[in-house]
Amino acid sequence: MRPFSLPRRLRRFATETDGYITVEAMIVLPALLMIFAAAWVYFDVFHQQSINQKANYAIGDMVSRETDPIDDTYVDNAFRLLGLLTRTDVNLDEAPEAYPADLRITVVSHDADNDSYEVMWSAARGDFPELTTADLTGYRTRLPEMQDNGQTVLVETSDAYKPLFRVGLDAFEIKTYSFTHPRYAPQVLWAD
């Protein structure tokens, strides 16, 4: 009997060409498919979040450039645009009685004397409620520094994301938030 020699065994293992490729493939293939599915789902989550943020910026930029007062039709069309840009259905989903996407546009004014913020107007589509001045206490740290009587357009979106594969990630909401200063006029008005 020969003594155990690690270098000799490694050399023999490296030159060995026998094996059962079918058995090896059956063992490795499910693991490879699971890794591929998990990587695809996580990539898709980041991709969808990026798309939603860009749609949010586009709507905020669009509203900030308005010189005419905004009305319900404008907000309805902005909601449809959100659905188009994010490839999300913006119609009411009958099963959970909820919208797959939500949009809220709010114009906020700042009073430097009182260091307070006030909602000038807010419009929401989907399941979001309209924002009120009382709700702004939770937004205080998220609002930008503004001049006295300055305004900002706050756009919030939410999109229901459901992963294609079950890889440890449940369905969740992708929420985006942005603010933009009015561009061509000192304020963005709401048509009464």
Short mmCIF file of C-alpha atoms in Angstrom, two decimals:
data_model
loop_
_atom_site.label_atom_id
_atom_site.label_comp_id
_atom_site.label_asym_id
_atom_site.label_seq_id
_atom_site.Cartn_x
_atom_site.Cartn_y
_atom_site.Cartn_z
CA MET A 1 0.00 0.00 0.00
CA ARG A 2 1.33 3.41 -0.98
CA PRO A 3 1.50 6.21 1.56
CA PHE A 4 -0.92 9.13 1.15
CA SER A 5 0.53 11.88 -1.04
CA LEU A 6 -1.51 15.05 -1.55
CA PRO A 7 0.44 16.34 -4.60
CA ARG A 8 0.06 12.96 -6.34
CA ARG A 9 -3.70 12.86 -5.62
CA LEU A 10 -4.17 16.43 -6.86
CA ARG A 11 -2.24 15.63 -10.05
CA ARG A 12 -4.39 12.55 -10.60
CA PHE A 13 -7.57 14.55 -9.94
CA ALA A 14 -6.49 17.25 -12.43
CA THR A 15 -5.85 14.71 -15.19
CA GLU A 16 -8.97 12.64 -14.47
CA THR A 17 -11.44 12.81 -17.37
CA ASP A 18 -14.07 10.32 -16.24
CA GLY A 19 -17.36 11.60 -14.83
CA TYR A 20 -21.07 11.76 -15.25
CA ILE A 21 -21.90 15.11 -16.82
CA THR A 22 -25.61 14.46 -16.61
CA VAL A 23 -25.47 13.94 -12.86
CA GLU A 24 -23.21 16.95 -12.40
CA ALA A 25 -25.53 19.12 -14.49
CA MET A 26 -28.57 17.96 -12.51
CA ILE A 27 -26.83 18.98 -9.29
CA VAL A 28 -25.52 22.36 -10.49
CA LEU A 29 -28.28 23.56 -12.86
CA PRO A 30 -30.97 24.30 -10.22
CA ALA A 31 -28.49 26.34 -8.20
CA LEU A 32 -27.43 28.28 -11.30
CA LEU A 33 -31.05 28.97 -12.22
CA MET A 34 -31.83 30.20 -8.69
CA ILE A 35 -28.81 32.50 -8.72
CA PHE A 36 -29.83 33.86 -12.13
CA ALA A 37 -33.44 34.45 -10.98
CA ALA A 38 -32.33 36.21 -7.79
CA ALA A 39 -29.87 38.42 -9.66
CA TRP A 40 -32.51 39.28 -12.25
CA VAL A 41 -35.12 40.21 -9.60
CA TYR A 42 -32.73 42.44 -7.65
CA PHE A 43 -31.53 44.14 -10.84
CA ASP A 44 -35.16 44.68 -11.89
CA VAL A 45 -36.01 46.30 -8.53
CA PHE A 46 -33.23 48.86 -8.92
CA HIS A 47 -34.16 49.38 -12.57
CA GLN A 48 -37.83 50.01 -11.73
CA GLN A 49 -36.92 52.35 -8.86
CA SER A 50 -34.72 54.35 -11.24
CA ILE A 51 -37.54 54.56 -13.80
CA ASN A 52 -39.98 55.72 -11.11
CA GLN A 53 -37.58 58.41 -9.87
CA LYS A 54 -37.05 59.70 -13.41
CA ALA A 55 -40.82 59.82 -13.98
CA ASN A 56 -41.17 61.73 -10.71
CA TYR A 57 -38.52 64.25 -11.82
CA ALA A 58 -40.20 64.64 -15.22
CA ILE A 59 -43.59 65.42 -13.65
CA GLY A 60 -42.03 67.82 -11.14
CA ASP A 61 -40.14 69.60 -13.91
CA MET A 62 -43.28 69.76 -16.06
CA VAL A 63 -45.32 71.33 -13.23
CA SER A 64 -42.55 73.76 -12.28
CA ARG A 65 -42.51 75.20 -15.82
CA GLU A 66 -46.23 75.99 -15.87
CA THR A 67 -47.20 79.66 -16.05
CA ASP A 68 -50.95 79.00 -16.33
CA PRO A 69 -52.97 77.74 -13.35
CA ILE A 70 -53.12 73.95 -13.03
CA ASP A 71 -56.48 72.17 -12.93
CA ASP A 72 -57.87 68.66 -12.42
CA THR A 73 -57.43 67.75 -16.09
CA TYR A 74 -53.73 68.62 -15.89
CA VAL A 75 -53.25 66.41 -12.81
CA ASP A 76 -55.26 63.57 -14.42
CA ASN A 77 -52.98 63.72 -17.45
CA ALA A 78 -49.88 63.86 -15.22
CA PHE A 79 -51.17 60.68 -13.53
CA ARG A 80 -51.60 59.02 -16.93
CA LEU A 81 -48.07 60.16 -17.84
CA LEU A 82 -46.77 58.53 -14.65
CA GLY A 83 -48.42 55.27 -15.72
CA LEU A 84 -46.96 55.55 -19.21
CA LEU A 85 -43.42 56.32 -18.04
CA THR A 86 -43.39 53.62 -15.36
CA ARG A 87 -45.34 51.08 -17.45
CA THR A 88 -47.90 50.81 -14.66
CA ASP A 89 -51.65 50.56 -15.04
CA VAL A 90 -53.21 53.65 -13.42
CA ASN A 91 -56.75 52.26 -13.36
CA LEU A 92 -58.42 51.01 -10.18
CA ASP A 93 -57.48 47.40 -9.38
CA GLU A 94 -60.74 45.69 -8.43
CA ALA A 95 -59.31 42.88 -6.27
CA PRO A 96 -57.71 44.86 -3.43
CA GLU A 97 -59.73 48.03 -4.24
CA ALA A 98 -56.53 49.99 -4.70
CA TYR A 99 -54.58 51.74 -7.41
CA PRO A 100 -51.26 50.18 -8.49
CA ALA A 101 -49.76 53.69 -8.76
CA ASP A 102 -50.27 56.91 -6.81
CA LEU A 103 -49.36 60.54 -7.48
CA ARG A 104 -49.49 63.61 -5.27
CA ILE A 105 -48.49 67.11 -6.39
CA THR A 106 -48.25 69.75 -3.67
CA VAL A 107 -47.11 73.36 -3.75
CA VAL A 108 -45.54 74.40 -0.44
CA SER A 109 -44.77 77.97 0.64
CA HIS A 110 -42.27 79.04 3.32
CA ASP A 111 -42.75 81.85 5.85
CA ALA A 112 -39.29 82.87 7.10
CA ASP A 113 -40.63 85.06 9.93
CA ASN A 114 -42.34 82.09 11.60
CA ASP A 115 -40.03 79.47 10.08
CA SER A 116 -43.11 77.57 8.95
CA TYR A 117 -44.33 75.86 5.82
CA GLU A 118 -47.83 76.05 4.37
CA VAL A 119 -49.58 73.98 1.71
CA MET A 120 -50.82 76.34 -1.01
CA TRP A 121 -52.60 73.54 -2.84
CA SER A 122 -52.38 69.79 -3.21
CA ALA A 123 -53.82 67.37 -5.74
CA ALA A 124 -53.65 63.59 -5.52
CA ARG A 125 -54.54 60.67 -7.74
CA GLY A 126 -54.63 57.03 -6.85
CA ASP A 127 -54.77 56.15 -3.15
CA PHE A 128 -52.77 59.13 -1.86
CA PRO A 129 -54.78 61.71 0.12
CA GLU A 130 -54.17 65.38 -0.57
CA LEU A 131 -51.48 66.87 1.66
CA THR A 132 -52.49 69.46 4.27
CA THR A 133 -50.46 72.02 6.21
CA ALA A 134 -50.85 69.85 9.33
CA ASP A 135 -49.22 66.95 7.46
CA LEU A 136 -46.08 69.02 6.78
CA THR A 137 -44.71 68.45 10.28
CA GLY A 138 -43.54 65.03 9.12
CA TYR A 139 -41.95 66.58 6.02
CA ARG A 140 -40.00 69.35 7.76
CA THR A 141 -36.62 67.60 7.55
CA ARG A 142 -37.25 66.66 3.92
CA LEU A 143 -38.13 70.14 2.66
CA PRO A 144 -35.40 72.41 1.25
CA GLU A 145 -34.24 75.75 2.65
CA MET A 146 -36.35 78.43 0.94
CA GLN A 147 -36.58 82.21 0.79
CA ASP A 148 -39.35 84.07 2.55
CA ASN A 149 -42.61 83.41 0.66
CA GLY A 150 -40.72 81.07 -1.66
CA GLN A 151 -42.53 78.10 -3.12
CA THR A 152 -41.52 74.60 -4.08
CA VAL A 153 -43.35 71.91 -6.02
CA LEU A 154 -43.36 68.64 -4.09
CA VAL A 155 -44.07 65.51 -6.15
CA GLU A 156 -44.59 62.10 -4.54
CA THR A 157 -45.24 58.84 -6.33
CA SER A 158 -45.82 55.29 -5.25
CA ASP A 159 -45.84 52.16 -7.39
CA ALA A 160 -46.74 48.60 -6.37
CA TYR A 161 -43.86 46.27 -7.31
CA LYS A 162 -44.35 42.52 -7.51
CA PRO A 163 -41.24 40.41 -8.18
CA LEU A 164 -41.49 37.92 -11.03
CA PHE A 165 -39.75 35.16 -9.05
CA ARG A 166 -39.96 34.29 -5.36
CA VAL A 167 -36.39 34.73 -4.19
CA GLY A 168 -36.92 36.15 -0.71
CA LEU A 169 -38.35 39.49 -1.80
CA ASP A 170 -42.06 40.12 -1.22
CA ALA A 171 -44.20 42.63 -3.09
CA PHE A 172 -43.65 46.20 -1.86
CA GLU A 173 -44.20 49.85 -2.72
CA ILE A 174 -41.58 51.85 -4.60
CA LYS A 175 -41.97 55.40 -3.27
CA THR A 176 -40.28 58.41 -4.80
CA TYR A 177 -40.12 62.02 -3.69
CA SER A 178 -38.77 65.19 -5.28
CA PHE A 179 -39.09 68.94 -5.00
CA THR A 180 -38.54 71.59 -7.64
CA HIS A 181 -38.55 75.38 -7.49
CA PRO A 182 -40.98 77.07 -9.94
CA ARG A 183 -39.03 77.98 -13.08
CA TYR A 184 -40.75 80.67 -15.15
CA ALA A 185 -43.06 82.22 -12.56
CA PRO A 186 -42.64 82.88 -8.84
CA GLN A 187 -45.54 80.54 -8.04
CA VAL A 188 -47.54 77.67 -9.48
CA LEU A 189 -51.25 78.41 -9.15
CA TRP A 190 -54.28 76.13 -8.87
CA ALA A 191 -57.29 76.93 -11.06
CA ASP A 192 -60.36 77.33 -8.83
#
